Structures are given as structure tokens and as C-alpha cells.
Tab-separated table of C-alpha atoms in Angstrom:
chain	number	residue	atom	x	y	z
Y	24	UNK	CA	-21.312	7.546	-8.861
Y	25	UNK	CA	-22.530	7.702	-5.102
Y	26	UNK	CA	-19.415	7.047	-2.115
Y	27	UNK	CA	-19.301	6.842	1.150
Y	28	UNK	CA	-16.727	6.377	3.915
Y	29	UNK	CA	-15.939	2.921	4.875
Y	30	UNK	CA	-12.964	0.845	6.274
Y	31	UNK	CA	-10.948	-1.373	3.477
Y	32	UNK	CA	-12.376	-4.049	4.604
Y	33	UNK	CA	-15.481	-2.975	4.785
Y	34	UNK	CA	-15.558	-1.955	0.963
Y	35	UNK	CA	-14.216	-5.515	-0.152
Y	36	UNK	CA	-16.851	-7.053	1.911
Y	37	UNK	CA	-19.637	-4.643	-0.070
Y	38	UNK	CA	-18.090	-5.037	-3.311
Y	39	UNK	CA	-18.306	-9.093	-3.129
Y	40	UNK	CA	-21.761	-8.754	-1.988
Y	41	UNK	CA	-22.984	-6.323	-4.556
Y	42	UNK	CA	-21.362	-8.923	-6.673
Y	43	UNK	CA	-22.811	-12.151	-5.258
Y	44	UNK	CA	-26.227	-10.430	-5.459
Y	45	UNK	CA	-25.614	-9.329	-9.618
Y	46	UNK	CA	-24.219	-12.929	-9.733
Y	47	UNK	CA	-25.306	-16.298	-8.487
Y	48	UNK	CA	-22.049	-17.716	-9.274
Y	49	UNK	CA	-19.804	-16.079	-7.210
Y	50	UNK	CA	-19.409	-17.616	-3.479
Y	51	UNK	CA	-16.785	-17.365	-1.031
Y	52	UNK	CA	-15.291	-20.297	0.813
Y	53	UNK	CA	-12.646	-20.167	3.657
Y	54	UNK	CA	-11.916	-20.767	7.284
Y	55	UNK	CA	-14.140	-18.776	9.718
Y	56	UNK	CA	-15.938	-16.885	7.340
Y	57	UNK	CA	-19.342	-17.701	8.389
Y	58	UNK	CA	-19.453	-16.338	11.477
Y	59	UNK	CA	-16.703	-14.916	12.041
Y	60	UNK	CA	-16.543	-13.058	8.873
Y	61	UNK	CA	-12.784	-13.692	8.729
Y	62	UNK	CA	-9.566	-12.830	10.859
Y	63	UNK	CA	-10.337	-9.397	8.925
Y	64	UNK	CA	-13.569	-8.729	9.345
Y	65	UNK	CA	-13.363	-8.689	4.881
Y	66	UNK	CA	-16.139	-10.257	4.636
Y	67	UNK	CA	-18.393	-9.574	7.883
Y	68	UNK	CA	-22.042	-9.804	7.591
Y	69	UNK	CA	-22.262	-12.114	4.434
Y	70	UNK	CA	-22.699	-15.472	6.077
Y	71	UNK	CA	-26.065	-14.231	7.815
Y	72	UNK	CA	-27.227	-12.426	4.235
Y	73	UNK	CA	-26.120	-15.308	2.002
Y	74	UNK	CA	-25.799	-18.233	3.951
Y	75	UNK	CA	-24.010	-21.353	4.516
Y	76	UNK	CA	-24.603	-21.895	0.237
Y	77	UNK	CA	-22.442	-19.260	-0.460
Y	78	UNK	CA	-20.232	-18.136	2.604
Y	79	UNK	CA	-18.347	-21.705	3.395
Y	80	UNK	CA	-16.480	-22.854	6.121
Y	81	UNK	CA	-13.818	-25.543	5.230
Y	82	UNK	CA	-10.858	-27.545	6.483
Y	83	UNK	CA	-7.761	-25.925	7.343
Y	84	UNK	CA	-5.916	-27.317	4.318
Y	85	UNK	CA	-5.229	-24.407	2.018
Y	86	UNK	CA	-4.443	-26.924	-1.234
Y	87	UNK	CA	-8.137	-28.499	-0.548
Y	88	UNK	CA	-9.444	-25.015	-0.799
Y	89	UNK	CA	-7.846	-23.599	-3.908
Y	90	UNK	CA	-8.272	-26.880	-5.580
Y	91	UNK	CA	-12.043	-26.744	-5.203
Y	92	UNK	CA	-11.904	-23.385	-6.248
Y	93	UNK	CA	-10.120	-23.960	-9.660
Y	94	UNK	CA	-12.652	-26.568	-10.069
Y	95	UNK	CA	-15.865	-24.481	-9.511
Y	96	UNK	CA	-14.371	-22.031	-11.590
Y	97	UNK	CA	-13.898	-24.566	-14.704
Y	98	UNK	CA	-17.920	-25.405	-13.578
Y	99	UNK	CA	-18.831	-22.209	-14.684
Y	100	UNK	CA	-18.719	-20.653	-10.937
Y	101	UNK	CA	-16.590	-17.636	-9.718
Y	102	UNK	CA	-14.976	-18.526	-6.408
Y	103	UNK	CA	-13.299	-16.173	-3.892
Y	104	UNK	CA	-10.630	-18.707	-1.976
Y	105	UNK	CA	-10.513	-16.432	1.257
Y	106	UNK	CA	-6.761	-18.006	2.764
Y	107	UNK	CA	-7.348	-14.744	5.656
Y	108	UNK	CA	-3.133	-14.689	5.749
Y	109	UNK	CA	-2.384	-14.780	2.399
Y	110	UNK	CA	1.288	-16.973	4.131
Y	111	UNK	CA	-0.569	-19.874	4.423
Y	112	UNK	CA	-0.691	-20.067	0.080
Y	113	UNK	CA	2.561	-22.197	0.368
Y	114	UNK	CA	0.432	-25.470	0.923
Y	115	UNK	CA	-0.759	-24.694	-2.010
Y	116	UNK	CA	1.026	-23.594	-4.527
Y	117	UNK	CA	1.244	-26.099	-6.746
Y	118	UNK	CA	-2.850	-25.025	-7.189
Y	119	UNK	CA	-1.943	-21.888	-7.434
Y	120	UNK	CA	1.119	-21.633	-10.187
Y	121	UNK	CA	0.712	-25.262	-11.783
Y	122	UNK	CA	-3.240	-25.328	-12.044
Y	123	UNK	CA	-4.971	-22.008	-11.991
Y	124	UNK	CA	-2.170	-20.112	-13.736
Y	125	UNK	CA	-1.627	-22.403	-16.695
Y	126	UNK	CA	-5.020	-24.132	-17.684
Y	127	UNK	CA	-6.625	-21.695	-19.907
Y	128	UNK	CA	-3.451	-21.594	-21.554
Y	129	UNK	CA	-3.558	-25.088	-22.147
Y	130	UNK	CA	-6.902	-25.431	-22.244
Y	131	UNK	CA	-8.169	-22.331	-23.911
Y	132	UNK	CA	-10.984	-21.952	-20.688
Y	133	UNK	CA	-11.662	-19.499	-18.547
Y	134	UNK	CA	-10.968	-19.949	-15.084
Y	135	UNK	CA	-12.328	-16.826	-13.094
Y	136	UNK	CA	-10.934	-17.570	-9.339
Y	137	UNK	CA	-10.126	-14.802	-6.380
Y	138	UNK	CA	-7.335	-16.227	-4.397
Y	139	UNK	CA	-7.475	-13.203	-1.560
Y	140	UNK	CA	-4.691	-13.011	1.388
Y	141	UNK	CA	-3.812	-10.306	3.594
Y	142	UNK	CA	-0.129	-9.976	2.937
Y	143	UNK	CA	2.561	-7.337	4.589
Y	144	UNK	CA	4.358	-6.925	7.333
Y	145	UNK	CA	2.593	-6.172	10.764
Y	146	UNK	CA	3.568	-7.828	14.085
Y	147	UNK	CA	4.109	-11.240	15.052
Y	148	UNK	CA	6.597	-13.915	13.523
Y	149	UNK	CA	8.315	-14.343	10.351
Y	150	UNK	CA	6.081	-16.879	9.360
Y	151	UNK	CA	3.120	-14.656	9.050
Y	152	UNK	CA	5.100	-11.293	7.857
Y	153	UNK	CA	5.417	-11.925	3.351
Y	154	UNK	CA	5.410	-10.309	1.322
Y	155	UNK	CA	4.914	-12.523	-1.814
Y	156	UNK	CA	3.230	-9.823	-4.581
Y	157	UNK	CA	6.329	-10.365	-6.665
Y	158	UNK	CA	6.043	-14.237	-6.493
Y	159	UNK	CA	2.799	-14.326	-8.277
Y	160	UNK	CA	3.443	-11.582	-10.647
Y	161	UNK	CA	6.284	-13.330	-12.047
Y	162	UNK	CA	3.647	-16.142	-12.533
Y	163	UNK	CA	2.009	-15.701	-16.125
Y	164	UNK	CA	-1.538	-16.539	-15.997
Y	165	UNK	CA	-2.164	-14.769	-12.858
Y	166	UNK	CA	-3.090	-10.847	-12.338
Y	167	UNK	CA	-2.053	-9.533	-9.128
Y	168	UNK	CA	-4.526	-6.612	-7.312
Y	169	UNK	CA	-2.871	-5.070	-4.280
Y	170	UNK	CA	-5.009	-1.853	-3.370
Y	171	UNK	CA	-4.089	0.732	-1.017
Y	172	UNK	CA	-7.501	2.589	-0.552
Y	173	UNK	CA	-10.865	1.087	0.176
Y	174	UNK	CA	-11.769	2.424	-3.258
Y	175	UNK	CA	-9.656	0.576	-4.719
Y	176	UNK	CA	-10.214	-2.508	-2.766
Y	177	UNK	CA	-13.762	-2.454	-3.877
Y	178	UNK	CA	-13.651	-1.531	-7.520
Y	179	UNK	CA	-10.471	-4.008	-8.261
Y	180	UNK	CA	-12.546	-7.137	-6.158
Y	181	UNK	CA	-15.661	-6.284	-8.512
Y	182	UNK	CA	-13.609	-6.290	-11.665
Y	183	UNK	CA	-12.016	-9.813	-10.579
Y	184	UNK	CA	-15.474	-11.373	-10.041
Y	185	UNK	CA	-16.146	-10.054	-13.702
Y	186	UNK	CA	-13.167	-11.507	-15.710
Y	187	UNK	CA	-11.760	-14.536	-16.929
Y	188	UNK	CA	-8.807	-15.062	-15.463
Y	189	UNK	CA	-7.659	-16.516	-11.720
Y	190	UNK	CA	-6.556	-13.190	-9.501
Y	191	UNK	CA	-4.574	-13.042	-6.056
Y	192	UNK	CA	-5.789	-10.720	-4.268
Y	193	UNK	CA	-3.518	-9.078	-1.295
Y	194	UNK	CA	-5.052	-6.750	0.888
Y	195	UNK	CA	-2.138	-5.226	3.308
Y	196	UNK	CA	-2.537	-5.871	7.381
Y	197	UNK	CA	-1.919	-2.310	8.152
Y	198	UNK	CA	-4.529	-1.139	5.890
Y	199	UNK	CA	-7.701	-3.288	6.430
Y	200	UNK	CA	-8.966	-0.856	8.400
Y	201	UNK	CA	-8.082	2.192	6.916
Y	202	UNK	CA	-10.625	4.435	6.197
Y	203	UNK	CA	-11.837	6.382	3.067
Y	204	UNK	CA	-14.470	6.735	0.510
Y	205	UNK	CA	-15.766	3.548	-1.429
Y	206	UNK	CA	-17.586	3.608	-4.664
Y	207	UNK	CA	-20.741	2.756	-5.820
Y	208	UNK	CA	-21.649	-0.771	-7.432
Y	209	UNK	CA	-20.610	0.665	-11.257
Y	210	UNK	CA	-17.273	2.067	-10.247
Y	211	UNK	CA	-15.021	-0.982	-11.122
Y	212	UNK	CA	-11.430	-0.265	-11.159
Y	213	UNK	CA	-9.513	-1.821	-14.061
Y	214	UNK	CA	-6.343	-4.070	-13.895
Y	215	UNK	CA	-3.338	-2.278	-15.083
Y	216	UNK	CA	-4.228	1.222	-14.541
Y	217	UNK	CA	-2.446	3.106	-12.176
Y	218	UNK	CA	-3.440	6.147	-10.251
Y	219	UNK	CA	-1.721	9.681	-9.649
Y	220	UNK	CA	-2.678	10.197	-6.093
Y	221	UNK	CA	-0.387	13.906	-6.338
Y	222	UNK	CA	0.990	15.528	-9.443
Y	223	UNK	CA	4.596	17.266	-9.319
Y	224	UNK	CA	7.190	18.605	-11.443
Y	225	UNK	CA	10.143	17.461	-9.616
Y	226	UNK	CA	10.752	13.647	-8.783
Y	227	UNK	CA	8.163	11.092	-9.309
Y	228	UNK	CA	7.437	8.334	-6.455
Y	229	UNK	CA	6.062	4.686	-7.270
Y	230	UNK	CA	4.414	2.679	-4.782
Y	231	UNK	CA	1.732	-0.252	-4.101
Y	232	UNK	CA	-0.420	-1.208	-1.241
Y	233	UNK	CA	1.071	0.356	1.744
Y	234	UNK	CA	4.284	2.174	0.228
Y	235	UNK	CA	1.749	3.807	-1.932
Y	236	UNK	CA	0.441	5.290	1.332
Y	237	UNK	CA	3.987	5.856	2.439
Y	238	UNK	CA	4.856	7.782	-0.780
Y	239	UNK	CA	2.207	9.876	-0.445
Y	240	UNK	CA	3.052	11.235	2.925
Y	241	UNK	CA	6.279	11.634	1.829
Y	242	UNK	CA	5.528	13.751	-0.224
Y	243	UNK	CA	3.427	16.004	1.779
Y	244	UNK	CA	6.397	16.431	4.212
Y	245	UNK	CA	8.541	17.001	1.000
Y	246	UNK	CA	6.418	19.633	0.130
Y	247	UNK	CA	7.482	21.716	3.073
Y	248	UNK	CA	10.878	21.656	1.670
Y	249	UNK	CA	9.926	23.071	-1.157
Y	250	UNK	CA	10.435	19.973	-3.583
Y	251	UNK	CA	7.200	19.383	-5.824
Y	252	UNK	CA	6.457	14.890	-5.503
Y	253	UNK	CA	4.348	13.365	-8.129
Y	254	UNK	CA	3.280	10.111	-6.478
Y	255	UNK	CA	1.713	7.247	-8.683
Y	256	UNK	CA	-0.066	3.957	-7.100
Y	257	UNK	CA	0.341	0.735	-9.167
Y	258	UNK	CA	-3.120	-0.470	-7.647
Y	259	UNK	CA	-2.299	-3.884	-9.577
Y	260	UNK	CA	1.681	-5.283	-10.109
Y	261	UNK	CA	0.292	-7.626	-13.035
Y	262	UNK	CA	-0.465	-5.985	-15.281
Y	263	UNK	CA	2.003	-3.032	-14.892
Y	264	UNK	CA	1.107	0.192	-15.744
Y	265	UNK	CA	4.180	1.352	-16.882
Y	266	UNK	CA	2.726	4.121	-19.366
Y	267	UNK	CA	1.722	6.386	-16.760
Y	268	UNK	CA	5.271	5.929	-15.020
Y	269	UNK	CA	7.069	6.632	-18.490
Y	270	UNK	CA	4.600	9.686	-18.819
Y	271	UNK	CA	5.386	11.126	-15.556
Y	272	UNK	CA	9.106	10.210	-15.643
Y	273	UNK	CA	9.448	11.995	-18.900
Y	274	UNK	CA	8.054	14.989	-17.037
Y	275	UNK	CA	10.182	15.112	-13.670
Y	276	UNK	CA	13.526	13.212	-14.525
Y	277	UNK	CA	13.816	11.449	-11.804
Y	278	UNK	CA	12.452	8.324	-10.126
Y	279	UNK	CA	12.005	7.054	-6.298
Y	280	UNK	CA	10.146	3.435	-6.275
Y	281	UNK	CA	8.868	1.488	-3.132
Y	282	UNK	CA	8.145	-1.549	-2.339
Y	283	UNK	CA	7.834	-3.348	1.324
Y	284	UNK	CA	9.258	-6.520	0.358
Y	285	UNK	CA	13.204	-7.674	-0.411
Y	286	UNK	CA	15.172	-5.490	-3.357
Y	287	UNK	CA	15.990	-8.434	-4.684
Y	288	UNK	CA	13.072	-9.135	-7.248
Y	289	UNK	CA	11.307	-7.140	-6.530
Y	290	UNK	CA	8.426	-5.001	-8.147
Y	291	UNK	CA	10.182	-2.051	-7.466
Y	292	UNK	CA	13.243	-3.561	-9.238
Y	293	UNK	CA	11.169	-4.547	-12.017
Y	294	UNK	CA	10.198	-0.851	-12.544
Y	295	UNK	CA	13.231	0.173	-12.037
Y	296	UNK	CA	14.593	-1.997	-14.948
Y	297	UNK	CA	11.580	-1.319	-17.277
Y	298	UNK	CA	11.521	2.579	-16.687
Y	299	UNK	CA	15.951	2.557	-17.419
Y	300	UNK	CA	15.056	0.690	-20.586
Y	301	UNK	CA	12.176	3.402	-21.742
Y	302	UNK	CA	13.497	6.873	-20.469
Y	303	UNK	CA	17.052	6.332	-20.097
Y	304	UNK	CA	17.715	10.017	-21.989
Y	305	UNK	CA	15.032	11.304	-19.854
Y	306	UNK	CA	16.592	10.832	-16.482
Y	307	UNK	CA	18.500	13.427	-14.754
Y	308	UNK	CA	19.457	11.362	-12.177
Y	309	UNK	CA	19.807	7.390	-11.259
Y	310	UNK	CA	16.819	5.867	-9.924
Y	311	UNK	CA	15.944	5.171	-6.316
Y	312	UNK	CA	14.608	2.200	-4.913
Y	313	UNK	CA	13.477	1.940	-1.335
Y	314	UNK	CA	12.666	-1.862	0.409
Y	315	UNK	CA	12.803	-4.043	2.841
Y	316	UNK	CA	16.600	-5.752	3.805
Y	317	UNK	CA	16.862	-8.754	2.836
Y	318	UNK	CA	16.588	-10.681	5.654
Y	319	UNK	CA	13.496	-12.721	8.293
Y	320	UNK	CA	11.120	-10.360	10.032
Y	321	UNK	CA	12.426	-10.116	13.331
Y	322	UNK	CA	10.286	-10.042	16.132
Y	323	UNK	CA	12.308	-7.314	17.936
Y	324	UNK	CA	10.165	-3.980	17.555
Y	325	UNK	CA	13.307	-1.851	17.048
Y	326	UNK	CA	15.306	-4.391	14.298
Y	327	UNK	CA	11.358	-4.392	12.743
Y	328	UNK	CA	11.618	-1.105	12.703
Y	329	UNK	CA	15.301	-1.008	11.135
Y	330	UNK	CA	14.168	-3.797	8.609
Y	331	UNK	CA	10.954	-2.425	6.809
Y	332	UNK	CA	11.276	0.905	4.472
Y	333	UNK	CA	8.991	3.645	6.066
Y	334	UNK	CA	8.718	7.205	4.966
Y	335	UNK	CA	11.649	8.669	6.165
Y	336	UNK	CA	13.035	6.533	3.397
Y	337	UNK	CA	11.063	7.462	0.681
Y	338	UNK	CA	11.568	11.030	1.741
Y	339	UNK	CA	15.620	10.420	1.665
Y	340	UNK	CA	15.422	8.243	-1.618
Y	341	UNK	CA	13.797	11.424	-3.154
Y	342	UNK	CA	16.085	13.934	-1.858
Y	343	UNK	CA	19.272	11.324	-3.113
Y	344	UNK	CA	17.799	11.971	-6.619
Y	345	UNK	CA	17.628	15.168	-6.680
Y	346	UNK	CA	20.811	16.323	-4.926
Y	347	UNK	CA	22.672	12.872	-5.203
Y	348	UNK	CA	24.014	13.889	-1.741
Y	349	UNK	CA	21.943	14.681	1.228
Y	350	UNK	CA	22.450	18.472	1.455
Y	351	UNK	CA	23.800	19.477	5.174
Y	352	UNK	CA	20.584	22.042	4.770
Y	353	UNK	CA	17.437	21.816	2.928
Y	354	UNK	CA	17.386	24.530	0.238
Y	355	UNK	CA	14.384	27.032	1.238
């Protein structure tokens, strides 16, 4: 295992060419890719190693894309559909959930496709501010990757462009160029393992792509209170890794999970459920969940601000399950 430090970006772009150069099947087609190397910069440098062949410009028509995707993948290709926003999937969703998702079902055929976006919330309008992780997950057919660390980003790209079975992809706006060590070319992360970033004893705190990030600051600033965070990253929301949450929540008692998008079906909900149904005599205390209001993404910065969880509100959901009330004064 050799790393190095790299952006997020950066280590998706490396990990889809180590994997283009193992693999003659795997190719990448998009809008300004080629040159540009995408509104991301994810996949930089590959159109002048790899050429037009492999790093392709198309039409701005999203459903064109993924459909030629889902076809080279049932040719015995393995096609990264690079949408750059990962908003502009709505033109094709009927690709997405009625075609990729269902034919090896009905089929019984492989059909190894990367849908990537870049999802979250960020600046700008509504339009290009989803946060859609939930949408696909509910999806069968479809795993759903959403790393927080350019480690992750790496090893979970390499193990899509390995399996069998279509992936989206979301890489969060914030995060693309956060920096941090990569792997090497054999350090694949697998699809439904999560990963304790911080073990505690007291409360545990779920998160994903950038409330993963956000948990884990909260609890460092937690930790100057005296209260003792475990903090687990679902790297991928399909599969779920619910063992390790059961594990830790047997351990601590409690339970803080966040999510950026809505409450309302949520991943974070879906925990939620699935961890009251396993550990219900375990829990010391109801569980927390900390997301987004349900409601556009304004382009005022201080309703923004208002609207999207951040880690003040981790830090409050964990001190609401451990003193149920927020105390007038931390405990020393």
C-alpha cells in the first residue's frame, strides 16, 4: 500500500486512469471532458493520455448519454457517464431507474455502468443544489457510492469499474477539492462497508459525504466537553452497512445521524428506522437526526445558512441525546 496526498478529485481522476490502463473497456464520456477535464477538474489530464477514444465529448442531452452508456455496458464495455452536476440526471431518468436498474434483473446480464454527479449543496440556485442520494438508493438495482475522503473516492470508483452492476456515483461540491491521502492502485474500497473515522464510548454519530466530515468535527469540539463521539462514515448508502452501526450502537446507547438532504426520506431516516428495529433495548436515549428543512435552496446566504444542517447541529443533536435537554452549562 503506497499513498500520497491529493485533492478528491484528483484521486477519482487517478483511480479511473489506473483503471482504464488495467482495462481497455472502461472509457469515460461527458460534456467538456476532453479538454476541459470537467466542471471539476475529476477527470483532468485523461483526454491528452487517452484520447478522444476514450475521454468523449457529447451532446448536452443527459438521456443520450446514459442511454449509450447502458448500451456499451450490455457490449461488454464499462462506461463512466460523467453528468459533471449530478441535477442534470432528471432528463434522464427513465435510463437511469427503468433501464440500467432493472435489466440484469430481467435479463440476468451484467450491466457495469458509472453514472458520476457532483451532488450537494454549494452556492447558486435551487436547480443545481440536490441532493438526490436517497432517490437512487431506494432504486433496487443500483448501488450508491458517496465518499467523503479522496481515499475513498478512489478506492470506491476502482471497485465500480470492477463489478457488475450500474453505480451512481456522487462526489459532494464542497469536497472535490479537499485534500488527503489516496491509495495505491490495489486499495479498492468495498460497497457496503463503512468506516469508523473516531471510536467513543458515549454517543455514536452517522454521516455520508459531507456530514461525515461534519460529524467528525463535531466531535472533536465535543471532545473538549468532555463527551467521548464515535463517528462512523457510510462511504456507500446502497448497500448499508448497518452492522457496524448496530455494533457501535450496542456499545454507546445512543445515536446522532446526518444527512444534508430533506428528513423526509431520507438516509438518515432510513437508519434511524433500521437501527430502532435492531437495538431498540440497547438505546438509552431516542435517536437524533440532523438535515436539511424541507424546503428550495434559497439563494439568500443567511436563509442558506439557516436551511442546511452544519456542525453546530450535529454537536446539539449529540448533546440532546445524552442530556435530552441542553444543559444551561456543559458538565466539566
Amino acid at each position: 500500500m503506497s499513498s500520497r496526498t491529493m485533492t478528491l478529485s484528483q484521486a477519482f481522476a487517478e483511480g479511473v486512469a489506473e483503471e482504464m490502463e488495467r482495462d481497455p473497456a472502461v472509457f469515460v464520456v461527458g460534456t467538456d471532458l476532453f479538454i476541459r477535464g470537467g466542471h471539476w477538474a475529476q477527470v483532468k489530464g485523461l483526454g491528452e493520455k487517452f484520447g478522444r477514444e476514450r475521454i468523449r465529448d457529447a451532446p448536452i442531452s443527459e438521456a443520450a448519454m446514459v442511454s449509450a452508456g447502458v448500451g456499451a455496458a450490455l457490449n461488454g464495455m464499462r462506461p463512466i457517464v460523467d453528468l459533471n452536476f449530478v441535477d442534470f440526471v432528471f432528463g434522464a431518468m427513465d435510463e437511469v431507474v427503468n433501464q440500467a436498474a432493472k435489466i440484469r434483473y430481467m435479463w440476468d446480464v451484467p450491466v457495469p455502468l458509472v453514472i458520476r454527479g457532483t451532488a450537494g449543496v454549494a452556492f447558486g440556485a435551487a436547480q443545481h443544489n440536490n441532493q438526490v442520494e436517497a432517490w437512487f438508493a431506494h432504486m433496487p438495482g443500483l448501488f450508491v457510492a458517496t465518499p467523503s475522503t479522496p481515499w475513498d473516492a478512489k478506492g470506491l470508483i476502482k471497485s465500480a469499474l470492477r463489478g457488475s452492476d450500474p453505480v451512481v456515483f456522487l462526489m459532494h461540491k464542497m469536497q472535490t477539492g479537499l485534500r488527503g491521502e489516496a491509495g495505491g492502485p490495489d486499495d479498492l474500497v468495498p460497497y457496503g462497508r463503512a468506516a469508523i473515522r473516531r471510536s467513543g464510548a458515549d454517543v455514536t454519530i452517522v454521516g455520508y459525504s459531507i456530514m461525515a466530515s461534519k460529524a467528525l468535527e463535531a466531535a472533536r469540539r465535543l471532545e473538549a466537553e468532555g463527551i467521548d463521539a464515535e463517528v462512523i462514515d457510510l462511504r456507500t448508502v446502497f448497500p448499508l452497512d448497518l452492522e457496524t452501526v448496530v455494533a457501535s450502537v450496542r456499545k454507546t446507547g445512543r445515536l446522532v445521524v446526518a444527512g444534508e438532504s430533506t428528513r423526509i426520506g431520507g438516509i438518515a431516516s432510513e437508519v434511524a428506522a433500521a437501527i430502532q428495529e435492531a437495538c431498540f433495548d440497547d438505546l438509552d436515549a431516542p435517536i437524533e437526526r440532523v438535515g436539511a428543512l424541507h424546503a428550495p435552496i434559497p439563494h439568500s446566504p443567511a436563509l442558506f445558512k439557516a436551511l442546511i444542517p452544519d456542525v453546530a447541529d450535529v454537536e446539539r443533536a449529540a448533546r440532546t441525546a445524552l442530556y435530552r435537554e441542553q444543559p444551561t452549562e456543559v458538565p466539566a
